[in-house]
Structures are given as structure tokens and as C-alpha cells.
Amino acid sequence: MSVTQRPWWKDGVVYQIYPASFKDSNGDGIGDLNGIISELDYIRSIGVDVVWICPMYDSPQVDMGYDIRDYEDVYAPYGTVQDMERLIAETHSRGMKIILDLVINHTSDQHKWFLESRSAKDNPKRDWYIWRPARYVNGERKPPNNWVSNFTGSVWEWDEHTQEYYLHLFCPEQPDLNWENAETRQAIYKSAMEFWLERGVDGFRVDTVNMYSKGEMLDAPVTDPGSEWQFAGFQYCNGPRMKEFLAEMNQVLEKYDAMTVGECPNTPDMKRVLEYVSAKEKQLDMVFQFDVVDVGQGPYKFQTTPKNWTLPHLKRAIARTQHLIRTPSDGWTTVFLENHDQARSITRFTSDAPEHRVAGGKMLALLMAALSGTLFIYQGQEIGLVNFPETWDMSEYKDVDSSNYYKMVGARTGGDEEKLAEAKRALQHLARDHARVPMSWSTAPHNGFSPPDSTAMPWMRPLDDAATCNVAQQQSDKSSVLAFWKRILQVRKAHNDLLVHGQYDDLDVEDPEIFVFSKTWMGKRALCVCNFTDRAKTLEVPEQVRGEKMELLVSSVEGGVDGELAAYEGRIYLLA
Ligand code: GLC
Ligand code: CA
């Protein structure tokens, strides 16, 4: 593709905002749209081009807004549709684009479509959701199949009123829409997509996009013998009608030239991923694969111990995502280490010890900036926020995913204290809650998240370490993680052929301590090298580039030493 034909979303850097925790403008302890508007200049100053707003729709908030009651309204504590219109206009007036979360695999059980659907078997909207009769085993009522939900327990909920089960791949309060019904699909496009496209949004992050077509819904193989409910992600993801549904959706998106990035869990088959992101297939512009963020997670993600991974695992995962754009592919890829469903990357992939966290944050920024694809940054990542500590009590974990897991471990072990302590250790490392705490803006009360005179407490406990890590301080500190993000994003833009579009080649997959790879674009070449240890290491020039002239483009450490990498130092060299 010639350089002039590149669509805007390829070189764009996206900044993800979690509305509840970004900025509270009115002191009720909950972030809001006015808070976001007040920080758009800050966001712009980082050097990002696109903002992604997590669900701000009207919702009972069982799953933090991923349970939508009304697509065409805003959750009242966040603001109004008029505030959204202002946010869209203010974002555009700063030269940035704005994308929303599109959550259309399921709605809230309070959505008027579901209220109708569950009201009677002969209701015209009955078929808008997925209803099935019970199975009877030895006279006992059982759900239609053995699938486990993403948040533990069966995916089926019994409805007393109409004596059938409905499907929910997530919480019982998140019934799955029936995409097999053409009328339902049209209603979804109109309400969830066109309503906002007409108001000027530039695209969508498409939640759980590969789950719309569920196939035959047969029993899943038993992989967890201790449970009645079994993992079925490979069955309900990437079903037979996905291609058709996405083609239909694209007829709407095309009219607005809207971009899409689809969330694509449970898809290890790269050929399948390539189909989604191939330009000529016109399914999705790009996807979030789970390869990288799943590194170190257990079979059920929290069934593991902290840092249960090696650098070769991480390299292989990154290679899989990078190879999506390798010639002759006409596809595109993404770069991300964090989002609202992931713990903090410094804690997971480097070290959050006080003496290393800044170096770790800068090195990961450099690594990400050197990878090809659209780059996504999650709020707080740009200042190097880390997980909240072990000393915080279980009551500080607010996410259903965390609390359901902890409860399940309790129930399955008869409240075994050691097992519960193990579960909490895993949550301290991997829970989604770590990304959802209020932003640390300053050292003011509530870390500057809520106004100083507000009496309501923030909805989640603010971090204890705002004195060492906050936006205000880092804005005036040239050696901060924030200052480095600004710099490295400029470097990425200045060398976008190589860094955003170049071919990725890992130069030593097995090295457990050093990550070294090259980027190539039309005869130009760069070398990126990162020291994933907390010790200085000799800089070994890989044999593939030996003899070439190396010009240091950028290092994540000031005053670096020739021939030696400091602890958690990353560098990019131009080769000639
Ligand atoms: C996606 C979202 C996650 C949510 C789930 C159900 O994975 O990112 O936060 O819980 O979908 O909508
Ligand atoms: Ca508020």
C-alpha cells in the first residue's frame, strides 16, 4: 500500500479512557464526561490521536457498563447525551478522533428488549434473545448444555416466569442477543451504531466481537473435572455466521467511514485472525488478540502464581501479533499491554519495586513504540501506574470477575485459608481492578481525582502512592515516565515507516533476559533491544546485524553506557 493511501487509524495512537475512574468533575466520587472534557488538552499533550471511551451508556453497572440498558442514553452519573455531543466536538476541535465501545453481543437484563422478550413465550421479541427448554436428567432439571460462563457458573439462567433458560456468556444480568434473528440485527445497528455515528463518532472498539455466531451449542469437552460447567470458548467464538454478520455490519460502518477494532478472545488460529483483519475481507480493521496479555495467566486466568512466564513466552506472543502484517498479508495489527481488563504492565512484565518501576515503565513504552500496528495506551499507563498492593483487603476488589473467582475458590475448597490466600495473591497480580482505580492526578485529596472539597469518597480506593507517581509532578519532570512517553511517541511518528509499518523479526527468541528484534521497511532497518532484568547487562550485538553501523536513535535511560544496558533499559538503533 502506498504511503499516501494509509488510513488514519494505522498511524494513530489511541488513548483508552475508563469513565468511572478518569476524572470526577462534580465530587460525587464517580468520574464523568465533564471530567474527560477538562483533560482533553492533557491527553493531546501526550501525543495521542484518538480517544476510546469505555461504555458510558445507561446501565445498571453490574459489569461496569458492559451491561447496557439503553444504547441511546448516557449513564446519569457520567452525564447526558448533550455532554457526549460536547465531548465529541471538543475532541474533534483538538484534531483528535473519538471511538466508543460497541457492546452488542449482549444487553443488560434491564434493556427494554429483554424485558419484552422475557415477558411471554409468544412475545414478538422472544426470539431476540437465546431461549431454550430445560434438559431433564433423572428427573432433575438441567440447563441445555454444560458451558461455563466467563464469570464462573453456568451460562444458562432459569426463568421461572416462562419456564425456559436464557443464555448469558457473562453475568446472568447480561443476556446474549440472538444474532440469528435478522430483525434483531437491524435494531442493533440502528440503536447501538447509527445513533452514535450520526453524532460524529469515528469508530468503535467492538466488544467480544467474535461471539455473535454461536454455532450448535453442543456440550463442551470436560477440562475441569471438578466442575459441572466447562470451558466452551472455542465453541461460542468464531461461529459459522461470523463472516456474514460482519459483512452486514460493515454496510452501516462504511457509510460513515468508521474504523473498528474487535476484541478477539479464544482465537489461537492465526489464519482465522488474518481473515478478520485482512483489508480485502472487510470484516474488521484490526483486532485485539489475547496472546500477549494472556502471558502468565492460568487455564482459568487467576489459577496461577505471579510472574508465571518467561521472556521467550512473551516474545512468541508478540511475534504472533506482529506477523499478522507480514508480506503478503493485507491485514493490520495492534499493540497493547494494558486495558480495563488487565492488571498493570509494569507489575506484570517488569518490576514495580520502587527502584525499578520508572525504568520498567519507560522500557515498556519504548518496546511498544517500536512494534508495528496501531498503538493503544490505557489511562495511567503513561505515568507508570502499578498494581495496588497486597496489603489492600479483598473488599477493595470491586469487579465481578474477581469476587466471583474468590467466592468460587472458597466454595470449592470449603473455605481453605491457604487456597484463598493463593487466590488473593493471583488477584493482586492479575485482577482487572488494578486498572480501574481512580487516576492519580496530583497529591491533592483523592489524588486529584475528585475536587478537593468533595465529601463523597471515590467509588474505588485511590492509590496510596500518588506522592511518587502523579500526572502533575510528571508534567514538570523531564525524567518522568510521562516525559518519556511523549518523546517516544514523537520518535515513533518521525520513523513511522519502520516503527509502525515495518516487518518484525525476533533475533533471539530463546534468550530469557534480553529482547532483541529488528524492524525492516524498504531497505531501512532498525534494531530494538530491551533488558528485561534488574541488572546491567553487556550489550551483545546479534550476529544478524554484526558489522552494520549502529546509530543510537533513542534510549529509555539517560546517560547510557556504551556496550552496556542498564537494568530495564531499552534502546532503538538505526542500522546502516
Ligand atoms: C469484554 C470487556 C469486559 C467485559 C466483557 C463483557 O471482555 O472488555 O470488560 O466484562 O466484554 O462485556
Ligand atoms: Ca462525578
Coordinates of C-alpha atoms and ligand atoms in Angstrom, one line a residue:
M1 CA 0.0 0.0 0.0
S2 CA 1.4 3.4 -1.0
V3 CA 2.1 5.7 1.9
T4 CA -0.5 8.2 0.8
Q5 CA -3.2 5.6 0.9
R6 CA -2.7 4.8 4.5
P7 CA -5.9 5.2 6.6
W8 CA -5.7 7.4 9.6
W9 CA -6.1 4.7 12.1
K10 CA -2.9 2.9 11.2
D11 CA -0.5 5.6 12.4
G12 CA -2.8 6.9 15.1
V13 CA -2.1 6.3 18.8
V14 CA -5.2 5.6 20.8
Y15 CA -5.7 6.5 24.5
Q16 CA -8.3 4.5 26.3
I17 CA -10.5 6.1 29.0
Y18 CA -12.4 4.3 31.7
P19 CA -15.0 7.0 32.5
A20 CA -15.7 5.9 36.1
S21 CA -12.1 6.4 37.1
F22 CA -10.7 9.1 34.9
K23 CA -11.8 12.4 36.4
D24 CA -14.7 13.4 38.7
S25 CA -15.8 16.9 38.0
N26 CA -18.7 17.3 40.4
G27 CA -17.5 15.5 43.5
D28 CA -19.8 12.5 43.6
G29 CA -16.9 10.1 43.6
I30 CA -17.5 8.9 40.1
G31 CA -15.7 10.0 37.0
D32 CA -17.7 11.8 34.4
L33 CA -17.8 13.2 30.8
N34 CA -17.1 16.8 32.0
G35 CA -14.1 15.4 33.8
I36 CA -12.9 13.9 30.5
I37 CA -13.5 17.1 28.6
S38 CA -11.5 19.0 31.2
E39 CA -8.4 16.8 30.5
L40 CA -8.5 16.7 26.7
D41 CA -5.6 19.1 26.4
Y42 CA -3.6 16.9 28.7
I43 CA -4.5 13.8 26.6
R44 CA -3.5 15.7 23.4
S45 CA -0.2 16.8 25.0
I46 CA 0.9 13.1 25.3
G47 CA 0.9 12.9 21.6
V48 CA -2.2 10.7 21.0
D49 CA -4.5 11.0 18.1
V50 CA -7.6 9.0 19.1
V51 CA -9.6 8.6 22.4
W52 CA -11.5 5.5 23.1
I53 CA -14.3 5.9 25.7
C54 CA -15.3 2.7 27.6
P55 CA -19.0 2.2 27.9
M56 CA -20.7 5.4 29.1
Y57 CA -24.2 4.2 28.2
D58 CA -27.2 3.9 30.5
S59 CA -26.6 0.8 32.6
P60 CA -27.3 -0.8 35.9
Q61 CA -23.4 -1.3 36.1
V62 CA -23.4 -5.0 37.0
D63 CA -20.3 -5.3 34.7
M64 CA -19.2 -1.6 34.8
G65 CA -21.4 -0.5 31.8
Y66 CA -20.8 -3.6 29.7
D67 CA -24.4 -4.4 30.6
I68 CA -26.3 -1.7 28.6
R69 CA -29.9 -0.8 29.4
D70 CA -30.2 1.9 26.7
Y71 CA -27.7 2.4 23.8
E72 CA -29.2 5.8 23.1
D73 CA -28.7 7.3 26.6
V74 CA -25.8 8.0 28.9
Y75 CA -25.3 6.7 32.5
A76 CA -26.7 9.6 34.5
P77 CA -23.7 9.9 36.9
Y78 CA -21.4 10.3 33.8
G79 CA -23.6 13.0 32.1
T80 CA -26.0 13.3 29.3
V81 CA -26.2 12.8 25.5
Q82 CA -25.6 16.5 25.2
D83 CA -22.4 16.1 27.2
M84 CA -21.4 13.4 24.8
E85 CA -22.0 15.6 21.9
R86 CA -19.8 18.2 23.5
L87 CA -17.1 15.6 24.2
I88 CA -17.2 14.6 20.5
A89 CA -17.0 18.2 19.3
E90 CA -14.2 19.1 21.8
T91 CA -12.2 16.1 20.8
H92 CA -12.5 16.9 17.1
S93 CA -11.7 20.5 17.7
R94 CA -8.3 19.4 19.1
G95 CA -7.6 17.4 16.0
M96 CA -8.3 14.1 17.6
K97 CA -10.8 11.3 16.8
I98 CA -13.1 9.6 19.2
I99 CA -14.2 5.9 19.3
L100 CA -16.8 4.3 21.5
D101 CA -17.2 0.8 22.9
L102 CA -19.7 -1.2 21.0
V103 CA -21.3 -3.9 23.2
I104 CA -23.8 -5.8 21.1
N105 CA -23.2 -9.4 21.9
H106 CA -25.5 -8.9 24.9
T107 CA -27.5 -6.2 26.7
S108 CA -28.5 -5.7 30.3
D109 CA -31.4 -7.7 31.6
Q110 CA -33.0 -4.3 32.2
H111 CA -32.9 -3.4 28.5
K112 CA -36.5 -2.9 27.2
W113 CA -35.9 -5.6 24.5
F114 CA -35.1 -8.2 27.1
L115 CA -38.0 -7.1 29.4
E116 CA -40.3 -7.7 26.5
S117 CA -38.5 -10.9 25.5
R118 CA -38.9 -12.5 28.9
S119 CA -42.4 -11.3 29.4
A120 CA -44.0 -14.2 27.5
K121 CA -43.1 -17.1 25.1
D122 CA -45.2 -15.5 22.4
N123 CA -43.9 -12.0 22.8
P124 CA -42.7 -10.7 19.4
K125 CA -39.3 -10.1 20.9
R126 CA -39.0 -13.6 22.4
D127 CA -36.6 -14.6 19.7
W128 CA -34.3 -11.6 20.2
Y129 CA -32.5 -13.5 22.9
I130 CA -31.5 -17.1 23.2
W131 CA -34.1 -19.2 25.0
R132 CA -34.1 -23.0 25.4
P133 CA -36.1 -25.5 27.3
A134 CA -34.6 -27.5 30.2
R135 CA -33.0 -30.9 29.8
Y136 CA -34.1 -33.4 32.4
V137 CA -31.6 -35.9 33.7
N138 CA -33.1 -38.5 36.1
G139 CA -36.0 -36.2 36.6
E140 CA -33.7 -33.3 37.6
R141 CA -33.9 -30.0 35.7
K142 CA -30.6 -29.1 33.9
P143 CA -29.5 -26.3 31.6
P144 CA -29.4 -27.0 27.8
N145 CA -25.6 -27.6 27.9
N146 CA -22.6 -27.6 30.2
W147 CA -20.9 -24.3 29.2
V148 CA -19.3 -22.3 31.9
S149 CA -19.8 -18.5 31.8
N150 CA -16.9 -16.1 31.6
F151 CA -17.6 -15.1 35.2
T152 CA -18.0 -18.7 36.6
G153 CA -21.2 -20.8 36.9
S154 CA -23.4 -21.9 34.1
V155 CA -24.1 -19.7 31.0
W156 CA -27.8 -20.5 31.4
E157 CA -30.3 -18.8 33.7
W158 CA -33.6 -20.3 34.5
D159 CA -36.6 -18.0 34.1
E160 CA -39.4 -19.0 36.4
H161 CA -42.0 -16.9 34.7
T162 CA -41.8 -18.5 31.2
Q163 CA -40.1 -21.8 32.3
E164 CA -37.1 -21.7 30.0
Y165 CA -33.4 -20.9 30.2
Y166 CA -31.8 -17.9 28.6
L167 CA -28.1 -17.8 27.6
H168 CA -25.6 -15.3 29.1
L169 CA -21.9 -15.8 28.3
F170 CA -21.1 -13.3 31.0
C171 CA -23.2 -12.4 34.1
P172 CA -26.9 -13.5 34.4
E173 CA -27.7 -9.8 34.1
Q174 CA -26.1 -9.8 30.6
P175 CA -28.4 -11.9 28.3
D176 CA -26.9 -12.7 24.9
L177 CA -28.7 -11.2 21.9
N178 CA -29.9 -13.6 19.2
W179 CA -27.9 -12.6 16.2
E180 CA -29.6 -15.3 14.1
N181 CA -32.7 -13.1 14.0
A182 CA -32.4 -10.5 11.2
E183 CA -34.8 -8.1 12.8
T184 CA -32.7 -8.1 16.0
R185 CA -29.6 -7.3 14.0
Q186 CA -31.2 -4.4 12.3
A187 CA -32.4 -3.0 15.6
I188 CA -28.9 -3.3 17.0
Y189 CA -27.3 -1.5 14.1
K190 CA -29.8 1.3 14.3
S191 CA -29.7 1.8 18.1
A192 CA -26.2 1.0 19.1
M193 CA -24.3 2.1 16.0
E194 CA -26.1 4.6 13.8
F195 CA -27.3 6.6 16.8
W196 CA -23.7 7.5 17.7
L197 CA -22.3 7.5 14.1
E198 CA -24.8 10.2 13.3
R199 CA -23.4 12.1 16.3
G200 CA -20.0 12.0 14.8
V201 CA -18.0 9.2 16.4
D202 CA -15.2 7.9 14.3
G203 CA -15.4 4.2 15.0
F204 CA -15.8 1.5 17.6
R205 CA -13.9 -0.9 19.8
V206 CA -16.1 -3.9 19.3
D207 CA -16.6 -5.8 22.5
T208 CA -16.5 -9.7 22.3
V209 CA -17.0 -9.4 18.5
N210 CA -16.3 -13.0 17.7
M211 CA -19.1 -14.3 19.9
Y212 CA -22.1 -13.3 17.8
S213 CA -22.5 -16.6 16.0
K214 CA -22.7 -19.4 18.5
G215 CA -23.0 -22.4 16.2
E216 CA -24.7 -25.5 17.5
M217 CA -24.1 -25.0 21.3
L218 CA -23.2 -28.7 21.9
D219 CA -21.7 -29.7 25.3
A220 CA -18.1 -28.7 25.7
P221 CA -15.4 -31.4 26.5
V222 CA -14.7 -31.8 30.2
T223 CA -11.5 -29.9 31.0
D224 CA -12.3 -29.1 34.6
P225 CA -13.5 -32.4 36.2
G226 CA -14.2 -30.8 39.5
S227 CA -17.0 -28.7 38.0
E228 CA -20.3 -29.3 36.3
W229 CA -19.5 -26.3 33.9
Q230 CA -16.9 -26.5 31.2
F231 CA -14.9 -24.1 29.1
A232 CA -16.6 -23.6 25.8
G233 CA -14.8 -20.5 24.4
F234 CA -13.7 -22.4 21.3
Q235 CA -17.3 -23.3 20.5
Y236 CA -19.0 -20.0 21.0
C237 CA -16.3 -17.9 19.5
N238 CA -15.8 -17.6 15.7
G239 CA -19.0 -19.4 14.8
P240 CA -20.2 -20.2 11.3
R241 CA -22.0 -17.0 10.5
M242 CA -19.4 -14.5 11.8
K243 CA -18.3 -13.5 8.3
E244 CA -21.9 -12.8 7.1
F245 CA -22.7 -10.8 10.2
L246 CA -19.6 -8.7 9.9
A247 CA -20.2 -8.1 6.3
E248 CA -23.7 -6.8 7.1
M249 CA -22.4 -4.6 9.9
N250 CA -19.9 -3.1 7.5
Q251 CA -22.6 -1.9 5.2
V252 CA -23.5 0.5 8.0
L253 CA -19.9 1.3 9.1
E254 CA -18.9 2.1 5.5
K255 CA -21.4 4.9 5.1
Y256 CA -19.5 6.7 7.9
D257 CA -16.0 5.5 7.1
A258 CA -15.9 4.3 10.7
M259 CA -13.0 2.3 12.0
T260 CA -13.3 -0.9 14.0
V261 CA -11.0 -2.8 16.4
G262 CA -12.6 -6.0 17.5
E263 CA -11.9 -7.9 20.8
C264 CA -11.0 -11.4 19.7
P265 CA -10.5 -13.8 22.6
N266 CA -10.1 -17.6 22.2
T267 CA -8.6 -17.5 18.7
P268 CA -5.2 -19.1 18.6
D269 CA -5.6 -19.9 14.9
M270 CA -3.7 -17.2 13.1
K271 CA -5.4 -18.0 9.8
R272 CA -8.7 -17.2 11.4
V273 CA -7.3 -13.9 12.9
L274 CA -6.0 -13.0 9.5
E275 CA -9.4 -13.4 7.9
Y276 CA -10.8 -10.9 10.4
V277 CA -8.2 -8.3 9.7
S278 CA -7.5 -8.7 6.0
A279 CA -8.3 -5.5 4.2
K280 CA -10.0 -7.2 1.3
E281 CA -12.2 -9.4 3.5
K282 CA -13.7 -6.2 5.0
Q283 CA -14.6 -7.7 8.4
L284 CA -12.7 -5.7 11.0
D285 CA -9.9 -3.1 10.6
M286 CA -7.9 -4.8 13.4
V287 CA -8.4 -6.9 16.4
F288 CA -7.1 -7.3 20.0
Q289 CA -5.7 -10.8 20.2
F290 CA -5.2 -12.1 23.7
D291 CA -1.8 -13.8 23.0
V292 CA 0.3 -11.1 24.8
V293 CA -2.0 -10.2 27.7
D294 CA -2.6 -13.9 28.4
V295 CA 1.1 -14.4 29.1
G296 CA 1.5 -15.7 32.7
Q297 CA -2.2 -16.4 33.1
G298 CA -3.5 -19.8 34.2
P299 CA -6.1 -22.1 32.5
Y300 CA -8.7 -20.1 34.3
K301 CA -6.8 -16.9 34.3
F302 CA -6.3 -16.5 38.0
Q303 CA -5.3 -20.1 38.5
T304 CA -1.6 -19.2 38.6
T305 CA 1.1 -17.6 40.6
P306 CA 2.6 -14.2 40.0
K307 CA 5.1 -13.9 37.1
N308 CA 4.5 -17.4 35.9
W309 CA 6.1 -16.8 32.5
T310 CA 9.4 -16.5 30.8
L311 CA 10.7 -13.9 28.3
P312 CA 10.5 -16.4 25.4
H313 CA 6.8 -16.8 26.1
L314 CA 6.3 -13.0 25.8
K315 CA 8.4 -12.9 22.6
R316 CA 6.5 -15.6 20.9
A317 CA 3.2 -14.0 21.8
I318 CA 4.4 -10.7 20.4
A319 CA 5.7 -12.4 17.3
R320 CA 2.3 -13.9 16.6
T321 CA 0.6 -10.5 16.7
Q322 CA 3.4 -8.8 14.7
H323 CA 3.4 -11.5 12.0
L324 CA -0.2 -10.5 11.1
I325 CA 1.2 -7.8 8.8
R326 CA 4.0 -9.8 7.3
T327 CA 4.0 -9.8 3.5
P328 CA 1.9 -11.0 1.7
S329 CA -0.7 -10.2 4.3
D330 CA -3.0 -7.3 3.6
G331 CA -4.0 -7.3 7.3
W332 CA -3.3 -5.0 10.2
T333 CA -2.4 -5.4 13.9
T334 CA -2.5 -3.7 17.3
V335 CA 0.0 -3.1 20.1
F336 CA -1.2 -3.0 23.7
L337 CA -0.2 -4.3 27.1
E338 CA -3.0 -2.9 29.2
N339 CA -6.7 -2.1 29.1
H340 CA -9.6 -2.1 31.6
D341 CA -9.5 -5.9 31.8
Q342 CA -5.8 -6.2 32.6
A343 CA -3.6 -5.6 35.5
R344 CA -0.8 -3.0 35.2
S345 CA 2.0 -4.0 32.8
I346 CA 4.9 -2.7 34.9
T347 CA 3.8 -5.1 37.7
R348 CA 3.3 -8.0 35.3
F349 CA 6.2 -7.7 32.9
T350 CA 9.0 -5.8 34.6
S351 CA 9.1 -4.8 38.3
D352 CA 7.0 -2.5 40.4
A353 CA 9.7 -2.2 43.1
P354 CA 10.2 1.5 43.9
E355 CA 13.8 1.5 42.5
H356 CA 12.7 -0.1 39.2
R357 CA 9.2 1.0 38.3
V358 CA 10.2 4.1 36.4
A359 CA 12.8 2.3 34.3
G360 CA 10.3 -0.6 33.7
G361 CA 7.6 1.8 32.5
K362 CA 10.0 3.6 30.1
M363 CA 11.3 0.4 28.7
L364 CA 7.9 -1.0 28.0
A365 CA 6.9 2.3 26.4
L366 CA 10.0 2.0 24.1
L367 CA 9.2 -1.6 23.3
M368 CA 5.6 -0.8 22.4
A369 CA 6.6 2.2 20.3
A370 CA 9.0 0.0 18.3
L371 CA 6.2 -2.5 17.4
S372 CA 4.1 -2.4 14.3
G373 CA 0.4 -1.8 14.3
T374 CA -2.0 0.7 15.9
L375 CA -0.7 1.5 19.4
F376 CA -3.2 1.6 22.4
I377 CA -2.3 3.2 25.7
Y378 CA -4.6 2.8 28.8
Q379 CA -5.2 5.6 31.2
G380 CA -2.5 5.7 33.8
Q381 CA 0.0 3.7 31.8
E382 CA 1.5 6.9 30.5
I383 CA 2.6 7.8 34.1
G384 CA 3.6 4.3 35.0
L385 CA 0.9 3.3 37.5
V386 CA 1.3 -0.1 39.0
N387 CA -1.0 -2.6 40.8
F388 CA -2.3 -1.8 44.2
P389 CA -0.5 -3.6 47.0
E390 CA -1.1 -6.9 48.8
T391 CA -1.9 -5.0 51.9
W392 CA -5.3 -4.0 50.4
D393 CA -8.2 -6.1 51.7
M394 CA -10.4 -8.2 49.4
S395 CA -13.1 -5.7 50.0
E396 CA -11.2 -3.2 47.7
Y397 CA -11.7 -5.6 44.8
K398 CA -15.0 -4.4 43.2
D399 CA -15.0 -6.3 39.9
V400 CA -17.5 -9.3 39.5
D401 CA -14.8 -11.3 37.8
S402 CA -12.5 -11.0 40.9
S403 CA -15.2 -11.5 43.5
N404 CA -16.8 -14.4 41.7
Y405 CA -13.5 -16.2 41.4
Y406 CA -12.7 -15.7 45.0
K407 CA -16.1 -17.0 46.0
M408 CA -15.7 -20.0 43.7
V409 CA -12.4 -20.9 45.3
G410 CA -14.0 -20.6 48.7
A411 CA -16.9 -22.8 47.7
R412 CA -14.8 -25.4 46.0
T413 CA -12.3 -25.7 48.9
G414 CA -14.6 -25.4 51.8
G415 CA -13.1 -22.1 52.7
D416 CA -9.5 -23.4 52.8
E417 CA -7.5 -20.4 54.0
E418 CA -4.3 -21.3 52.2
K419 CA -6.2 -21.7 48.9
L420 CA -8.0 -18.4 49.5
A421 CA -4.6 -16.7 50.2
E422 CA -3.3 -18.1 46.9
A423 CA -6.4 -16.8 45.1
K424 CA -5.8 -13.4 46.6
R425 CA -2.2 -13.4 45.5
A426 CA -3.2 -14.2 42.0
L427 CA -5.8 -11.4 42.1
Q428 CA -3.2 -9.0 43.4
H429 CA -1.2 -9.8 40.3
L430 CA -3.8 -10.1 37.6
A431 CA -7.2 -8.7 38.6
R432 CA -9.0 -6.2 36.4
D433 CA -9.4 -4.0 39.5
H434 CA -5.9 -2.7 39.2
A435 CA -6.7 -0.8 36.0
R436 CA -9.9 0.5 37.5
V437 CA -8.8 2.6 40.4
P438 CA -9.0 6.4 40.1
M439 CA -6.3 8.2 38.2
S440 CA -3.6 9.8 40.2
W441 CA -3.7 13.4 39.0
S442 CA -1.8 15.1 41.9
T443 CA -1.2 14.9 45.6
A444 CA -4.4 16.8 46.4
P445 CA -7.1 15.0 48.4
H446 CA -8.4 11.9 46.5
N447 CA -5.2 12.1 44.4
G448 CA -6.9 15.0 42.5
F449 CA -9.5 12.6 41.0
S450 CA -12.4 14.3 42.8
P451 CA -12.5 18.1 43.6
P452 CA -10.7 18.8 46.9
D453 CA -13.9 19.8 48.7
S454 CA -15.9 16.8 47.7
T455 CA -17.3 14.8 50.6
A456 CA -18.2 11.6 48.6
M457 CA -15.4 9.0 48.6
P458 CA -14.2 7.9 45.2
W459 CA -16.0 4.7 44.1
M460 CA -12.8 2.7 44.4
R461 CA -10.0 3.4 46.8
P462 CA -7.4 5.8 45.3
L463 CA -3.8 4.5 45.2
D464 CA -1.5 5.1 48.2
D465 CA 1.5 6.1 46.1
A466 CA 0.3 9.3 44.5
A467 CA 3.2 11.2 46.2
T468 CA 5.7 9.3 44.0
C469 CA 3.5 8.9 40.9
N470 CA 1.1 11.5 39.7
V471 CA 0.3 13.5 36.5
A472 CA 1.1 17.0 37.8
Q473 CA 4.5 16.1 39.1
Q474 CA 5.4 14.2 35.9
Q475 CA 4.4 17.0 33.7
S476 CA 7.2 19.1 35.0
D477 CA 9.8 16.4 35.4
K478 CA 11.8 15.7 32.3
S479 CA 13.0 12.3 33.6
S480 CA 9.4 11.0 34.2
V481 CA 7.6 8.1 32.6
L482 CA 5.2 10.7 31.1
A483 CA 8.0 12.7 29.6
F484 CA 9.4 9.6 28.0
W485 CA 6.1 8.6 26.5
K486 CA 5.8 12.0 24.9
R487 CA 9.3 11.7 23.5
I488 CA 9.0 8.1 22.3
L489 CA 5.7 8.8 20.5
Q490 CA 7.4 11.6 18.6
V491 CA 10.2 9.2 17.7
R492 CA 7.6 6.7 16.5
K493 CA 5.9 9.3 14.4
A494 CA 9.2 10.5 12.9
H495 CA 10.1 7.0 11.9
N496 CA 6.7 5.6 11.3
D497 CA 7.6 3.6 8.2
L498 CA 10.0 1.5 10.2
L499 CA 8.3 1.5 13.6
V500 CA 4.6 1.5 12.8
H501 CA 4.7 -0.4 9.5
G502 CA 8.0 -2.3 9.4
Q503 CA 8.5 -6.0 9.3
Y504 CA 9.3 -7.5 12.7
D505 CA 11.9 -10.2 13.1
D506 CA 12.9 -11.6 16.5
L507 CA 16.7 -12.1 16.5
D508 CA 17.0 -14.4 19.5
V509 CA 13.7 -16.0 20.7
E510 CA 15.3 -18.1 23.4
D511 CA 17.3 -15.5 25.3
P512 CA 15.5 -15.4 28.7
E513 CA 16.8 -11.9 29.6
I514 CA 17.2 -9.8 26.6
F515 CA 14.5 -9.0 24.0
V516 CA 16.1 -8.1 20.7
F517 CA 14.4 -7.7 17.3
S518 CA 14.8 -5.8 14.1
K519 CA 12.3 -3.8 12.0
T520 CA 12.6 -3.5 8.3
W521 CA 11.0 -1.3 5.8
M522 CA 12.0 -1.0 2.1
G523 CA 15.7 -1.3 2.7
K524 CA 15.7 0.7 6.0
R525 CA 16.4 -1.2 9.2
A526 CA 16.2 -0.6 13.0
L527 CA 17.2 -2.7 15.9
C528 CA 15.4 -2.7 19.3
V529 CA 17.0 -4.2 22.4
C530 CA 15.5 -4.4 25.9
N531 CA 17.0 -5.7 29.1
F532 CA 14.3 -7.5 31.0
T533 CA 16.4 -8.0 34.1
D534 CA 17.1 -5.8 37.1
R535 CA 20.9 -5.9 36.5
A536 CA 23.2 -4.2 34.0
K537 CA 24.0 -6.5 31.0
T538 CA 26.6 -6.4 28.3
L539 CA 25.1 -5.3 25.0
E540 CA 25.7 -8.2 22.7
V541 CA 25.2 -7.3 19.1
P542 CA 23.2 -10.1 17.5
E543 CA 25.0 -11.9 14.7
Q544 CA 22.3 -11.0 12.2
V545 CA 23.4 -7.3 12.3
R546 CA 27.1 -7.6 13.2
G547 CA 29.3 -5.4 11.0
E548 CA 26.5 -2.9 10.4
K549 CA 26.7 0.7 11.5
M550 CA 24.5 1.3 14.6
E551 CA 23.3 4.8 15.2
L552 CA 21.5 5.2 18.6
L553 CA 18.1 6.7 17.9
V554 CA 16.7 6.6 21.5
S555 CA 17.4 5.0 24.9
S556 CA 15.0 4.7 27.8
V557 CA 17.8 5.6 30.2
E558 CA 19.6 8.9 30.3
G559 CA 23.4 8.9 30.0
G560 CA 23.5 5.3 28.9
V561 CA 26.8 3.4 28.8
D562 CA 28.3 2.3 25.5
G563 CA 28.3 -1.5 25.2
E564 CA 26.2 -2.0 28.3
L565 CA 22.4 -2.0 29.0
A566 CA 21.3 -0.7 32.4
A567 CA 18.6 -2.6 34.4
Y568 CA 15.4 -2.4 32.4
E569 CA 16.9 -0.3 29.7
G570 CA 15.6 -0.3 26.2
R571 CA 17.2 1.1 23.0
I572 CA 16.4 1.6 19.4
Y573 CA 19.2 1.9 16.9
L574 CA 19.1 2.7 13.2
L575 CA 21.2 0.4 11.1
A576 CA 23.1 1.2 8.0
Ligands
GLC1 C1 -15.2 -7.5 27.3 C2 -15.0 -6.3 28.1 C3 -15.1 -6.7 29.5 C4 -16.5 -7.2 29.8 C5 -16.9 -8.3 28.8 C6 -18.4 -8.5 28.8 O1 -14.3 -8.5 27.5 O2 -13.7 -5.8 27.8 O3 -14.8 -5.6 30.4 O4 -16.6 -7.7 31.1 O5 -16.5 -8.0 27.5 O6 -19.0 -7.4 28.1
CA2 CA -18.8 12.8 39.0

